[in-house]
PDB file of C-alpha atoms in Angstrom:
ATOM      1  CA  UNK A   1     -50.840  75.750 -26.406  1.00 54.00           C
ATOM      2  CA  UNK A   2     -49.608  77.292 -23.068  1.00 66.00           C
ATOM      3  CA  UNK A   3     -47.026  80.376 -23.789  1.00 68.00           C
ATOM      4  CA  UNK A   4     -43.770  79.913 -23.833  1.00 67.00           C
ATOM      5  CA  UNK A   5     -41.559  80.284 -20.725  1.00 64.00           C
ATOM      6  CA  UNK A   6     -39.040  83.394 -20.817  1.00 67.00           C
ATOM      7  CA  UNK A   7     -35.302  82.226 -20.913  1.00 59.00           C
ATOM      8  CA  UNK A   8     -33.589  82.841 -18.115  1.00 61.00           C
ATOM      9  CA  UNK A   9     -30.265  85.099 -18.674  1.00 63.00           C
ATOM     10  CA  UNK A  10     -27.326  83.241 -18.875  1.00 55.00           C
ATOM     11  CA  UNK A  11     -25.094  83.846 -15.896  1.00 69.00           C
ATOM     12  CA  UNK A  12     -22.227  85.835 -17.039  1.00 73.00           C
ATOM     13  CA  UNK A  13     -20.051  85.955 -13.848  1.00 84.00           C
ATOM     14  CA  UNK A  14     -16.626  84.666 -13.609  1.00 92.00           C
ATOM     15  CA  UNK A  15     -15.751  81.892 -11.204  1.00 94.00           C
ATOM     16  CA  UNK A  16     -13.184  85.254  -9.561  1.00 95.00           C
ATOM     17  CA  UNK A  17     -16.221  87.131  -9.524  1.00 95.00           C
ATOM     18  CA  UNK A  18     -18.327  84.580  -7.457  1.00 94.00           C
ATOM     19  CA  UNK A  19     -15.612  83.833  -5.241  1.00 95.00           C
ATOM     20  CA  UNK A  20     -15.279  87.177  -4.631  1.00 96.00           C
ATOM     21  CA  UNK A  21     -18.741  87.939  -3.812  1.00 95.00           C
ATOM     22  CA  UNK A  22     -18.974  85.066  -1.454  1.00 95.00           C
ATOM     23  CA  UNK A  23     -16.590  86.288   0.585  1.00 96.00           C
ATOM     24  CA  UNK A  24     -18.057  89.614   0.968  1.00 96.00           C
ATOM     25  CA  UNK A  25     -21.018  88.030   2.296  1.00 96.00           C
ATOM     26  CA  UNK A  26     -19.071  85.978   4.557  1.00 96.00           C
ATOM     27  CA  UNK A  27     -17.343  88.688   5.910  1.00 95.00           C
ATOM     28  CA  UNK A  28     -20.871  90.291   6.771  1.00 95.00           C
ATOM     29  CA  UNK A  29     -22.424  87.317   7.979  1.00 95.00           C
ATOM     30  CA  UNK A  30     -19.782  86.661  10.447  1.00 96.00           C
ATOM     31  CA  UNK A  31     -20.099  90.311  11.378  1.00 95.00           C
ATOM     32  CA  UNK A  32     -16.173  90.723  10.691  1.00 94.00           C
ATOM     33  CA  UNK A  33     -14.870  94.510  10.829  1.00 94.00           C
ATOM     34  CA  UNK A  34     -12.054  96.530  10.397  1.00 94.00           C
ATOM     35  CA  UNK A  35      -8.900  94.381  12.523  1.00 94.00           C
ATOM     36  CA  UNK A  36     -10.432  90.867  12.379  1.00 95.00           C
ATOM     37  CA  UNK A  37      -8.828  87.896  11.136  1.00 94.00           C
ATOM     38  CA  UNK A  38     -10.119  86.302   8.944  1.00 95.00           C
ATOM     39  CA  UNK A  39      -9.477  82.528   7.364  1.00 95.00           C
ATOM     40  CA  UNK A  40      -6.749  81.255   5.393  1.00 94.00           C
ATOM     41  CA  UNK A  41      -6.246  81.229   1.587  1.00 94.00           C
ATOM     42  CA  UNK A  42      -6.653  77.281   1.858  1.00 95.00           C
ATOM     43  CA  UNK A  43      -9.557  76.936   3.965  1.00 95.00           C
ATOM     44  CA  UNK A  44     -11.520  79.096   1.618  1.00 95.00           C
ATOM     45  CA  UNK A  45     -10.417  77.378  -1.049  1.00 96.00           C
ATOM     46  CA  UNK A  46     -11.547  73.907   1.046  1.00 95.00           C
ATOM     47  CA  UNK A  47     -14.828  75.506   1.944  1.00 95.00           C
ATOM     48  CA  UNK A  48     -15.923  77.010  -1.508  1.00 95.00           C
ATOM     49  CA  UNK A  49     -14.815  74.063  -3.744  1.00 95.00           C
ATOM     50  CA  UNK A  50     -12.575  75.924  -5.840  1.00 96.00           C
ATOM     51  CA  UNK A  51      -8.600  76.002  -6.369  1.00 96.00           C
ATOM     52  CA  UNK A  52      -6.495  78.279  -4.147  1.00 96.00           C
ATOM     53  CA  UNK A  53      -5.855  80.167  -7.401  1.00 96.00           C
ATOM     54  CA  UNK A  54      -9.049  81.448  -7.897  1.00 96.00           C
ATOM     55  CA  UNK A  55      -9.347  82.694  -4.473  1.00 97.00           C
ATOM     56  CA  UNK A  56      -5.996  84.382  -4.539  1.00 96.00           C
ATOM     57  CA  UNK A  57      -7.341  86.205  -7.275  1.00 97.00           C
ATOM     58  CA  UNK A  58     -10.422  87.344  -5.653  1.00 96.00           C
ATOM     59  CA  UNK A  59      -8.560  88.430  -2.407  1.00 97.00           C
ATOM     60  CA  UNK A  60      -6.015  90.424  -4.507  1.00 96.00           C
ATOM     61  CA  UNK A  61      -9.105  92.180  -6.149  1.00 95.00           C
ATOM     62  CA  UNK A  62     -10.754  92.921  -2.531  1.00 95.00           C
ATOM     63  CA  UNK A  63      -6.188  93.770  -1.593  1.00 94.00           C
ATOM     64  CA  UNK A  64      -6.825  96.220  -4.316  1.00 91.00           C
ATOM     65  CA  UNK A  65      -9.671  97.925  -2.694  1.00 90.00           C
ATOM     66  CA  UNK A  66      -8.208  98.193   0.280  1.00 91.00           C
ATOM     67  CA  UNK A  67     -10.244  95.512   2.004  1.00 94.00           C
ATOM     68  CA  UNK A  68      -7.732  93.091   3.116  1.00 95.00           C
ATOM     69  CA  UNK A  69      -3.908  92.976   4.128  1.00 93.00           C
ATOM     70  CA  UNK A  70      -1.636  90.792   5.732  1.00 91.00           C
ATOM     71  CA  UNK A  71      -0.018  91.382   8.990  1.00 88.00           C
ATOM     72  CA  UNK A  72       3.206  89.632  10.354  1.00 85.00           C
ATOM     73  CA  UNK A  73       2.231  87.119  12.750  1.00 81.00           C
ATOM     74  CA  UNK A  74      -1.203  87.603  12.059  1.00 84.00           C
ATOM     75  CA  UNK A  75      -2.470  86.517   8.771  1.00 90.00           C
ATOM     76  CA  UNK A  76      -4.611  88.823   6.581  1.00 94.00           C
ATOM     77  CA  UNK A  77      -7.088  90.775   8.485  1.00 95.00           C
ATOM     78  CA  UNK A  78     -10.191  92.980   7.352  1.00 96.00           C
ATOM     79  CA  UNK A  79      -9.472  97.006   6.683  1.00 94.00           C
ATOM     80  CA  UNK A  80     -11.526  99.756   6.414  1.00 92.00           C
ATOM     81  CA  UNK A  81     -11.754 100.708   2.329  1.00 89.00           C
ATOM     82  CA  UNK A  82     -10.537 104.626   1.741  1.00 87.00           C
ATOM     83  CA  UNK A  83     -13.319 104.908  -0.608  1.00 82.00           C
ATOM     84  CA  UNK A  84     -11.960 108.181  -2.088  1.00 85.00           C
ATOM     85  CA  UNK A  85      -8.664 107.291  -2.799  1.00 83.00           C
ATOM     86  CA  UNK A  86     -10.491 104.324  -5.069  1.00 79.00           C
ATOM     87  CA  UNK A  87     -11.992 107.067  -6.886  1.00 80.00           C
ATOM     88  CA  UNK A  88      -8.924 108.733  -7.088  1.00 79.00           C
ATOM     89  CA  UNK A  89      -7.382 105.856  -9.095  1.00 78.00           C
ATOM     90  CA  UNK A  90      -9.762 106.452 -12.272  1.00 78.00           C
ATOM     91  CA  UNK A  91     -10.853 110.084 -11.930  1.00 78.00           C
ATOM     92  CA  UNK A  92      -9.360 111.139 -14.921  1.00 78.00           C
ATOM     93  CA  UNK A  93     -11.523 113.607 -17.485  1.00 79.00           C
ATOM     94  CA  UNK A  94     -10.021 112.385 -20.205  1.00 80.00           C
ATOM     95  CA  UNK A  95     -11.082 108.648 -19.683  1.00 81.00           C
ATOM     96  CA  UNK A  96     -14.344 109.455 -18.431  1.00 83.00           C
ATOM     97  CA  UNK A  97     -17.584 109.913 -20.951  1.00 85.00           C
ATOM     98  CA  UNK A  98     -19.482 112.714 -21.425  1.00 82.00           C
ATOM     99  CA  UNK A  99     -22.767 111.565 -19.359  1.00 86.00           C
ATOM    100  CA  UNK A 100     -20.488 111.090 -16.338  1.00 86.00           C
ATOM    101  CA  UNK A 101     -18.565 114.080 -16.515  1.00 84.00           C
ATOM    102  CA  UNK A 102     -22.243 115.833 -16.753  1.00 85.00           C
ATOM    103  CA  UNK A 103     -22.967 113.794 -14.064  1.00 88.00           C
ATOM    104  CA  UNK A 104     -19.863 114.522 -11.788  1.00 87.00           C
ATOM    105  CA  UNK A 105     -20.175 118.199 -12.677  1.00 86.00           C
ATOM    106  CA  UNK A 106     -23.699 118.158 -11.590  1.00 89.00           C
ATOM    107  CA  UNK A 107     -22.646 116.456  -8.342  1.00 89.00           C
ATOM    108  CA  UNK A 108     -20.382 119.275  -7.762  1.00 87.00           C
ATOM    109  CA  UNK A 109     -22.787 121.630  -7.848  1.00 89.00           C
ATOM    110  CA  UNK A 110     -25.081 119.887  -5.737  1.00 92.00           C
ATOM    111  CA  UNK A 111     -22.453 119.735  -3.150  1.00 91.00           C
ATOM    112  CA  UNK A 112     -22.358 123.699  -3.134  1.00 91.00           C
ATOM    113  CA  UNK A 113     -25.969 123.884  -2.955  1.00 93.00           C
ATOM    114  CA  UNK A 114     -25.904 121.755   0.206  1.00 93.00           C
ATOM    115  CA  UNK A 115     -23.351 122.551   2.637  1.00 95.00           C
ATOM    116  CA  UNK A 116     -24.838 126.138   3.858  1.00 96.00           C
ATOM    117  CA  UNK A 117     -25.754 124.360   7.064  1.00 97.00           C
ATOM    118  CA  UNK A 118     -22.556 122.986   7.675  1.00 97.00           C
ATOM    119  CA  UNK A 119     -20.958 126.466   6.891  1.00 97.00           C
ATOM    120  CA  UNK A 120     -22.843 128.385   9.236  1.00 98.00           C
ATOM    121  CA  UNK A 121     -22.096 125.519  12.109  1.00 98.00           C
ATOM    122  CA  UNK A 122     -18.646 125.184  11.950  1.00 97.00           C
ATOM    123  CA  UNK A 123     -17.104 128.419  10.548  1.00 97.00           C
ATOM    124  CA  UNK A 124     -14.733 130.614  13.000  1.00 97.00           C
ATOM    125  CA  UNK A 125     -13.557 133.828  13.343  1.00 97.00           C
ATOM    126  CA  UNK A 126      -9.768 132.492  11.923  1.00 97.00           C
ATOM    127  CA  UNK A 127     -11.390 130.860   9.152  1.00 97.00           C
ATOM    128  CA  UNK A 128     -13.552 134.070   7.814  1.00 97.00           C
ATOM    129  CA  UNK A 129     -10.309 136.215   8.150  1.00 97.00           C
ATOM    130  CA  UNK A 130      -8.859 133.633   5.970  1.00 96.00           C
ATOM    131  CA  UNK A 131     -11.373 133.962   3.196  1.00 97.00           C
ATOM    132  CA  UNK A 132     -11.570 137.433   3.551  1.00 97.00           C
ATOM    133  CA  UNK A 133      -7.590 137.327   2.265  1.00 96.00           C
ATOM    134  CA  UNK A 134      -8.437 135.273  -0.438  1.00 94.00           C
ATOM    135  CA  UNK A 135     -11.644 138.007  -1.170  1.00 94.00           C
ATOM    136  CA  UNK A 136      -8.801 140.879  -1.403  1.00 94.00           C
ATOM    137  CA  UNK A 137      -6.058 139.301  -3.208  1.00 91.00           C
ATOM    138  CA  UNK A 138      -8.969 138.371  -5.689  1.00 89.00           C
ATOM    139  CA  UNK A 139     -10.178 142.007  -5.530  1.00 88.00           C
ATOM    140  CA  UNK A 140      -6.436 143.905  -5.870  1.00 88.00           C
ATOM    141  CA  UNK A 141      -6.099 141.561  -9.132  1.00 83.00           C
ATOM    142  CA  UNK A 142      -9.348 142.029 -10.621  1.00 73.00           C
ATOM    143  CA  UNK A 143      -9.867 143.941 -13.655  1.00 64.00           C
ATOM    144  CA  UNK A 144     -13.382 144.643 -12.981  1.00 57.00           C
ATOM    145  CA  UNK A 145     -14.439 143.094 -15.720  1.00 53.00           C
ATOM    146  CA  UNK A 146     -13.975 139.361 -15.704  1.00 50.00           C
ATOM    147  CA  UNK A 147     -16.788 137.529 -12.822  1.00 54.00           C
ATOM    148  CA  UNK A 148     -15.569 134.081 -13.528  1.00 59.00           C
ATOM    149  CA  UNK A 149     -11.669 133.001 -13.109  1.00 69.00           C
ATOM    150  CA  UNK A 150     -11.267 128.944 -12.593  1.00 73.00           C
ATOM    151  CA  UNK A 151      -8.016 130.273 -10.161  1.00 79.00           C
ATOM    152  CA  UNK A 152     -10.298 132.339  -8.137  1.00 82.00           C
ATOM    153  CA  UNK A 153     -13.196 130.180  -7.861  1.00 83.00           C
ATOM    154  CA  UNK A 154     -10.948 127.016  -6.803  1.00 84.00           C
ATOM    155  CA  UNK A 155      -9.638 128.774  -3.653  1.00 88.00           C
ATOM    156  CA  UNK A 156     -12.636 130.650  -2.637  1.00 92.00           C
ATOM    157  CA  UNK A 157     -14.655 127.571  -3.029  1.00 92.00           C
ATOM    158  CA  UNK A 158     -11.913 124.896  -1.991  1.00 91.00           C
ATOM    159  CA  UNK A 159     -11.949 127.272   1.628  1.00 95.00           C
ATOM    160  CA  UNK A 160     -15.305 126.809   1.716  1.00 95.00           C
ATOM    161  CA  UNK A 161     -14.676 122.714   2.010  1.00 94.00           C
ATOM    162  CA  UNK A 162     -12.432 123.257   4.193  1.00 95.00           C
ATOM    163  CA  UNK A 163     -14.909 125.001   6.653  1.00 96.00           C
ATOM    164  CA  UNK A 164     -17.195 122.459   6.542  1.00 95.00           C
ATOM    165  CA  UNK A 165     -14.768 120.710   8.475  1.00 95.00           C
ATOM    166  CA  UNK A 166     -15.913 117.376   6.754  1.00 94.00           C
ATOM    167  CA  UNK A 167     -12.791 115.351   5.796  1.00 91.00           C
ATOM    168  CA  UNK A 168     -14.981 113.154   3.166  1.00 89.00           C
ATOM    169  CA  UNK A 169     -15.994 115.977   1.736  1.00 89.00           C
ATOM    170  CA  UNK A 170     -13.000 117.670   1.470  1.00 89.00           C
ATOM    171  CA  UNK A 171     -10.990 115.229  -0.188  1.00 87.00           C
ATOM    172  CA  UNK A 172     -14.017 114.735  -2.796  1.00 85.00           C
ATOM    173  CA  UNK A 173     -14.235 117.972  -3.644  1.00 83.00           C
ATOM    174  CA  UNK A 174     -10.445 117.573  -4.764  1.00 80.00           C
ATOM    175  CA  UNK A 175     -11.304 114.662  -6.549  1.00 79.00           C
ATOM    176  CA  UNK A 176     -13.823 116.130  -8.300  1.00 80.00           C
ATOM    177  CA  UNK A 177     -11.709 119.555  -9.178  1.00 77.00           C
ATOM    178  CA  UNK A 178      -9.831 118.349 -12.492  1.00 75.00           C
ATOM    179  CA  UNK A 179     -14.013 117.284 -13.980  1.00 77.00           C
ATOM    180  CA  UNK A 180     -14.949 120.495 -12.599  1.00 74.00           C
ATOM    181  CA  UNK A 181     -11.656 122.318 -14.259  1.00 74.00           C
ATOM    182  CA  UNK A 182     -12.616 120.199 -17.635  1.00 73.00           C
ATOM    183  CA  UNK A 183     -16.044 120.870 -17.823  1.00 72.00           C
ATOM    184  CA  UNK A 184     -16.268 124.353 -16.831  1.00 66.00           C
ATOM    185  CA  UNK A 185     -13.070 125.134 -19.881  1.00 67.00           C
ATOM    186  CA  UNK A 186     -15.111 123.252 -22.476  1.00 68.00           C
ATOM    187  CA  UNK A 187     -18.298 125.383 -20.830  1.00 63.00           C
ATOM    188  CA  UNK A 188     -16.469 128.496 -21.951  1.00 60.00           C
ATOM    189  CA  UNK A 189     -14.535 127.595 -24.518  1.00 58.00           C
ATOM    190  CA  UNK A 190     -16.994 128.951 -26.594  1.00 54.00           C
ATOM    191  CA  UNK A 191     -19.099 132.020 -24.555  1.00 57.00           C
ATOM    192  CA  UNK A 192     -18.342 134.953 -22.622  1.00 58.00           C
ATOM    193  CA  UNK A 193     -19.734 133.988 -19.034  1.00 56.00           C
ATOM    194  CA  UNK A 194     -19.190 137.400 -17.960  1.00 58.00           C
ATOM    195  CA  UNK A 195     -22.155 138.471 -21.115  1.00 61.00           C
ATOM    196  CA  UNK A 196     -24.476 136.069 -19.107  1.00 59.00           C
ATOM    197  CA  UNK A 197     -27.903 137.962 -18.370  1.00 63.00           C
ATOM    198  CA  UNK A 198     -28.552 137.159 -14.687  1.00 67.00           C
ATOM    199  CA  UNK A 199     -32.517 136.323 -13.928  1.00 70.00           C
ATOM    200  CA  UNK A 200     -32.190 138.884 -11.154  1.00 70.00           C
ATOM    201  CA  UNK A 201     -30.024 141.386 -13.170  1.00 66.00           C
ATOM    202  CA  UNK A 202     -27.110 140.887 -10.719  1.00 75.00           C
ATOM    203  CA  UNK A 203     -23.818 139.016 -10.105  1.00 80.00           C
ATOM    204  CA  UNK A 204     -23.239 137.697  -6.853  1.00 87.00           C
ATOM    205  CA  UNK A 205     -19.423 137.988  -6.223  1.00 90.00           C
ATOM    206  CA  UNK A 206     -17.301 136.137  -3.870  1.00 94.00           C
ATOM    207  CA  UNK A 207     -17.149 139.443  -1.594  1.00 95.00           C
ATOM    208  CA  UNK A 208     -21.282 138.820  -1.557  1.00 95.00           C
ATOM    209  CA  UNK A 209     -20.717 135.292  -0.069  1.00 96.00           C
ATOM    210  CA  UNK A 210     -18.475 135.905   2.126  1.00 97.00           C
ATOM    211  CA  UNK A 211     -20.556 139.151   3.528  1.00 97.00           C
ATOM    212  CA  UNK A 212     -23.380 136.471   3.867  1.00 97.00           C
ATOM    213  CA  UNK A 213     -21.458 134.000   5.138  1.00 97.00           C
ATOM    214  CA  UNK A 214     -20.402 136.504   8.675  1.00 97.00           C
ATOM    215  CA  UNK A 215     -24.111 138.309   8.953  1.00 97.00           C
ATOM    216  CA  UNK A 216     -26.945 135.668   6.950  1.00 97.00           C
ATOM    217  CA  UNK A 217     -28.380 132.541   7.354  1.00 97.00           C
ATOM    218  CA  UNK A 218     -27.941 129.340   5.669  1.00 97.00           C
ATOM    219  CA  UNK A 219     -31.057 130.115   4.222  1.00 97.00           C
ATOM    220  CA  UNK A 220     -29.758 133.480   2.646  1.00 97.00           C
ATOM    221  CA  UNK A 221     -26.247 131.925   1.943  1.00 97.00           C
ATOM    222  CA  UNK A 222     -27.860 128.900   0.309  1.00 96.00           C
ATOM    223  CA  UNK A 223     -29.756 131.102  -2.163  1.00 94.00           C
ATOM    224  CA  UNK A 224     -26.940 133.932  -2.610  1.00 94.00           C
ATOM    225  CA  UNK A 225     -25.076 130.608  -3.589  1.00 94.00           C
ATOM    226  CA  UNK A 226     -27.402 129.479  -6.561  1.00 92.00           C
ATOM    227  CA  UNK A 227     -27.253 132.739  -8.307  1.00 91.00           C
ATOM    228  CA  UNK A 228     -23.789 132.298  -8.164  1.00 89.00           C
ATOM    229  CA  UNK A 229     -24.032 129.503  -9.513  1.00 88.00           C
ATOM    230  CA  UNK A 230     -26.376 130.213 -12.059  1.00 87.00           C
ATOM    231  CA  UNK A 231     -24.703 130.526 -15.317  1.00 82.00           C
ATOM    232  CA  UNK A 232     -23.886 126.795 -14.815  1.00 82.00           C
ATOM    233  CA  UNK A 233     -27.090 125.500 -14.001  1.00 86.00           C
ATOM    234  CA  UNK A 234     -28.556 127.220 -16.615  1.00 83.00           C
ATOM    235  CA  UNK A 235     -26.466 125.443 -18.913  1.00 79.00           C
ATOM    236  CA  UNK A 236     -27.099 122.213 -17.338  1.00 81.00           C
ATOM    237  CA  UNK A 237     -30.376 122.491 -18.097  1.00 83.00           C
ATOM    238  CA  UNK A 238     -30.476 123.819 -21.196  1.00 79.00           C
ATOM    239  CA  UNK A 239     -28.303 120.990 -22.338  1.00 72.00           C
ATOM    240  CA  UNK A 240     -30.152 118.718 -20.644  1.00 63.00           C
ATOM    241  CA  UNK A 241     -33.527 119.838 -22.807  1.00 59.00           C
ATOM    242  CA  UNK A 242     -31.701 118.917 -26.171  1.00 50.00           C
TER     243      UNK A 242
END
């Protein structure tokens, strides 16, 4: 007796969801960008077989995203997507699960990891006076004992974006500050980062960075950065071993 053929999975999409998909790929096979026309709700609905409800619906999902909208005179016409401001929609902590927020965190910190290059390319003379201010105001408020404050380490770090002069980037890394704010309070909700025994036996403060960031290399910067950075990955990965 020959085996048994494997059952094929059933096909779970919506008729929306097709539609929907289909016109994606129209829209790339026709090469269609940003400003182009593109068909009415009818002839879709002619050309795909369906009923001009359907594809409403699937054009006011891709209207959602930012895809499509209609001009006067025009018709609907293609848009480019702001792909952050999608994100923006759901990025909330408190609906997310735990594996993503570990995920987002972790994105976070790969972020700082990698824009050394970018720093050391772009940053000015204006811009290193700036984070020098934000250096001293930390400095003429700091009781010289606490090394971590979630105030402190948004604007030093959120400058630090800003010098990248990446706009992208930028905007994610605002995104991404209320998972960073959640995560790193439930971090220390219940341990003293500033008892943390550095591998190297040594904090490196924002006053280090920025001292790196006018005289270093992104090479220096990069690794001033991870022990920085430390307590956090250590966590990570200790968490990640359980």
């Amino acid at each position: 007796m020959e085996p048994l053929k494997k059952l094929k999975p059933v096909d779970t999409l919506s008729l929306v969801d097709k539609v929907e998909i289909r016109l994606l790929e129209f829209f790339k096979e026709n090469n269609l960008g940003p400003g182009d026309p593109i068909p009415k709700e009818l002839d879709f609905a002619t050309n795909l077989g369906v009923s001009r409800t359907v594809v409403r619906e699937a054009l006011l999902r891709l209207r959602t995203l930012g895809l499509i909208e209609s001009k006067k005179h025009r018709g609907m016409i293609l848009k480019q997507p702001d792909i952050i401001n999608n994100f923006e929609r759901i990025m909330d902590p408190t609906l997310l699960g735990t594996k993503t927020l570990k995920n987002l965190f972790e994105l976070r910190m790969i972020l700082e990891m990698g824009m050394a290059d970018f720093l050391f390319e772009h940053k000015t003379q204006k811009e290193l006076e700036e984070l020098e201010e934000i250096v001293e105001a930390e400095e003429a408020t700091s009781t010289g004992k606490a090394r971590f404050s979630l105030d402190k380490e948004v604007a030093f770090h959120g400058k630090l974006y800003q010098i990248s002069k990446n706009d992208t980037l930028q905007r994610f890394q605002g995104l991404l500050l209320p998972v960073f704010e959640y995560v790193y309070l439930k971090e220390t909700k219940n341990r003293n980062l500033d008892d943390y025994h550095y591998t190297k036996g040594t904090f490196v403060t924002h006053r280090m960075l920025l001292d790196n960031l006018k005289v270093g290399t992104p090479e220096t910067f990069r690794n001033a950065m991870r022990r920085h950075l430390e307590p956090h990955f250590d966590h990570i990965f200790k968490n990640g071993k359980k």
